[in-house]
Short mmCIF file of C-alpha atoms in Angstrom, two decimals:
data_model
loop_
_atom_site.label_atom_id
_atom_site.label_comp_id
_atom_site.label_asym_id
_atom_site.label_seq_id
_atom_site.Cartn_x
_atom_site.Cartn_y
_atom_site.Cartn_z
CA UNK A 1 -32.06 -15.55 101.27
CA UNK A 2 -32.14 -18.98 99.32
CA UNK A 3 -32.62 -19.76 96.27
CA UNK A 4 -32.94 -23.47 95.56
CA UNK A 5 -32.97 -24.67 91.59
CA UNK A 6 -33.95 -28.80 91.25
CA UNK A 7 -31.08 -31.16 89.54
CA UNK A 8 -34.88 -31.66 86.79
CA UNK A 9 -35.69 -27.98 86.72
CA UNK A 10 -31.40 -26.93 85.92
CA UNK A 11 -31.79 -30.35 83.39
CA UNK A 12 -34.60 -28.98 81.41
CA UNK A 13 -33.11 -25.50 81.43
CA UNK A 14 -30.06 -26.47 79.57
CA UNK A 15 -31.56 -28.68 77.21
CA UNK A 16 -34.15 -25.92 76.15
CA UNK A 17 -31.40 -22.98 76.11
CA UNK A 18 -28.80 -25.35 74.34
CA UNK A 19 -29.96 -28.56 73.83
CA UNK A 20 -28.00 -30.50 75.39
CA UNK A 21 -29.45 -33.59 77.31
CA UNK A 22 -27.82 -33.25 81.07
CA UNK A 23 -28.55 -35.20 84.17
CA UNK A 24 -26.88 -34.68 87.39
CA UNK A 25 -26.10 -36.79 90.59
CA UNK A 26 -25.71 -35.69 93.97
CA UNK A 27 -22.18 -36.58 95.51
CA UNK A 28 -21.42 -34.04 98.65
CA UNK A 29 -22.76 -30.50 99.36
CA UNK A 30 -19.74 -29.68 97.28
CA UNK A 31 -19.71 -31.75 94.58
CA UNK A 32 -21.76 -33.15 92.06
CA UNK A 33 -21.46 -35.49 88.91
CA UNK A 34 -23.13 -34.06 85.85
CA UNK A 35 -23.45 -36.44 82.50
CA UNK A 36 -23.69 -34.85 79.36
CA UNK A 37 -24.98 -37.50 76.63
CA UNK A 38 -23.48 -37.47 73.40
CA UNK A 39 -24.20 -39.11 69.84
CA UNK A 40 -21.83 -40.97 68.01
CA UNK A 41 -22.70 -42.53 64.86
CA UNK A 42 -25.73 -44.74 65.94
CA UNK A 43 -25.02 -44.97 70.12
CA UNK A 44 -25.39 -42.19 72.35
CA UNK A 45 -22.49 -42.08 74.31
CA UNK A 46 -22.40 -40.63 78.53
CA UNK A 47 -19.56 -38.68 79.44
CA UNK A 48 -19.84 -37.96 83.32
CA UNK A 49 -18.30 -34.55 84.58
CA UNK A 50 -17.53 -34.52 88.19
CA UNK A 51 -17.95 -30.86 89.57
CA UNK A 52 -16.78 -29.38 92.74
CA UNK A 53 -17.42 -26.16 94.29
CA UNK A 54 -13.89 -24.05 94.77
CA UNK A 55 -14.85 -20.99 96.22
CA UNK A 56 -17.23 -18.96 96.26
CA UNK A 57 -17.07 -14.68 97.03
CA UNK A 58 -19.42 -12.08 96.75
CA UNK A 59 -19.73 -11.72 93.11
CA UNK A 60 -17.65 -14.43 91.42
CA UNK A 61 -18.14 -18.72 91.69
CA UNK A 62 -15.03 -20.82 91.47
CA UNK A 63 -16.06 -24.59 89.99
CA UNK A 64 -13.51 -27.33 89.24
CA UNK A 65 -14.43 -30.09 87.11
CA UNK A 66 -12.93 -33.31 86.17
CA UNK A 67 -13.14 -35.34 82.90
CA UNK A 68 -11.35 -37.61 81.10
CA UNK A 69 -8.54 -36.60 78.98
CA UNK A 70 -9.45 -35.79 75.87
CA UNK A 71 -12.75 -34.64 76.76
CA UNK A 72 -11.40 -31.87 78.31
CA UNK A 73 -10.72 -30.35 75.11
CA UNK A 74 -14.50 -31.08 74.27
CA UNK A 75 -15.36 -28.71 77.18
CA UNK A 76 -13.03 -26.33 75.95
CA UNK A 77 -14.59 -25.83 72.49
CA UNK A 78 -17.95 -26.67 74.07
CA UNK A 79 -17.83 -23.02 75.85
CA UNK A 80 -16.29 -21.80 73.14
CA UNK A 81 -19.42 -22.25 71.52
CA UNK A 82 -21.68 -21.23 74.07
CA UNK A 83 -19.95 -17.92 74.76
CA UNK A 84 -19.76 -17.15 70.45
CA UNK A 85 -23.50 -17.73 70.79
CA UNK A 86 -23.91 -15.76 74.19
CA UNK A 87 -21.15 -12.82 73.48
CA UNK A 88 -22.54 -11.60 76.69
CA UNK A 89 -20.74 -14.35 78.53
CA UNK A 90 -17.62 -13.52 77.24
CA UNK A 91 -16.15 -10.84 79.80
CA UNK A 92 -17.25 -13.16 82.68
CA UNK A 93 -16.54 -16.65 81.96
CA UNK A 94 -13.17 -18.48 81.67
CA UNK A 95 -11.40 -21.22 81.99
CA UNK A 96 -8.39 -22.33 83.42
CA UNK A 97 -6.71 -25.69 84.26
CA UNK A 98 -9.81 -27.19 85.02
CA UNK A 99 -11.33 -24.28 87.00
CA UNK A 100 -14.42 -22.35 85.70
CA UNK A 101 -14.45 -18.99 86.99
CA UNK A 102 -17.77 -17.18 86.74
CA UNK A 103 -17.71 -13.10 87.84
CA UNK A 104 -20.94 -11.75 87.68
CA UNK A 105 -19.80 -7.97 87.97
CA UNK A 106 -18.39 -8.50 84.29
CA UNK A 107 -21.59 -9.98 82.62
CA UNK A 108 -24.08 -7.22 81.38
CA UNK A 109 -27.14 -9.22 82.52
CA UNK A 110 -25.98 -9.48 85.77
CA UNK A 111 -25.60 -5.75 86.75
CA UNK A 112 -29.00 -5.91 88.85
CA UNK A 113 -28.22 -9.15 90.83
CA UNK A 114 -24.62 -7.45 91.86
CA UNK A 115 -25.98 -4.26 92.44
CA UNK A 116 -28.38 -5.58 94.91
CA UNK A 117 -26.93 -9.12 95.97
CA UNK A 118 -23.67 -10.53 97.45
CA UNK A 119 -22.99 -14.79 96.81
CA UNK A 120 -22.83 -15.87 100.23
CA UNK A 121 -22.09 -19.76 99.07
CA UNK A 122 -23.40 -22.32 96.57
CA UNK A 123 -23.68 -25.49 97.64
CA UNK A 124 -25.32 -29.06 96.37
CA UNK A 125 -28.04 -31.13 97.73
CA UNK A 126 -29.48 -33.97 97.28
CA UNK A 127 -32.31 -32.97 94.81
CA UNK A 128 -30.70 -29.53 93.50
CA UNK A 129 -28.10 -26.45 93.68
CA UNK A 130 -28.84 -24.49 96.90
CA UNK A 131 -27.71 -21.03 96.55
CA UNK A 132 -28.07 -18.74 99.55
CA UNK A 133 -27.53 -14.76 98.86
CA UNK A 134 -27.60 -11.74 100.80
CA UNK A 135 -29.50 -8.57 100.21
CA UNK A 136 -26.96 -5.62 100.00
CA UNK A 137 -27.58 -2.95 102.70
CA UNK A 138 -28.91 0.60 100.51
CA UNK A 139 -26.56 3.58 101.73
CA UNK A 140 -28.28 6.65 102.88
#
């Protein structure tokens, strides 16, 4: 099964959950520049995050990402944030040396989608995230 999501529809998303103003840009089926626009004082400054798929398994997404230095530490605090608003993120979401590791068998509000779903890969295209998933197999 596929699920596609458009680089628009995951843009609008974002800013209406956490207002942030996000555009993205294909690069490979693996990779994809994202540019998060930030205010300073009277400009409004782009800082472009390149993102790569790692890995991906049946319940857990690996994603790299690459910034400038400094702004790493703006990511940092930036899920920081995100998880104090969304405890429920907490147990599945870290970060590590540039890697964000999602595992969706450790996020509440993801108990249904791993109960009945395996990640088979994530990949980019040119207008959106294509996501293709497998229905699990009930046991008799």
């Amino acid at each position: 099964m596929k699920i596609q999501v458009s680089f628009s529809e995951l843009s609008n998303a974002i800013l209406s959950h956490y207002g942030q103003n996000v555009s993205f840009s294909f690069l490979s089926d693996r990779s994809v520049e994202a540019v998060v626009r930030k205010k300073a004082l009277l400009v409004t400054i782009p800082i472009p995050v390149r993102l790569n798929v790692k890995s991906v398994r049946k319940t857990e997404v690996e994603v790299e990402y690459h910034i400038m230095a400094g702004v790493d530490k703006v990511v940092g605090m930036a899920l920081a944030a995100l998880i104090e608003k969304y405890p429920v993120l907490k147990s599945g979401v870290e970060m590590d040396n540039e890697v964000l590791r999602v595992d969706f068998t450790k996020i509440k509000q993801a108990e249904v989608f791993v109960k009945n779903f395996e990640l088979r890969d994530v990949r980019f295209g040119k207008t959106g995230l294509d996501i293709e998933v497998s229905v699990k197999q009930c046991e008799k």
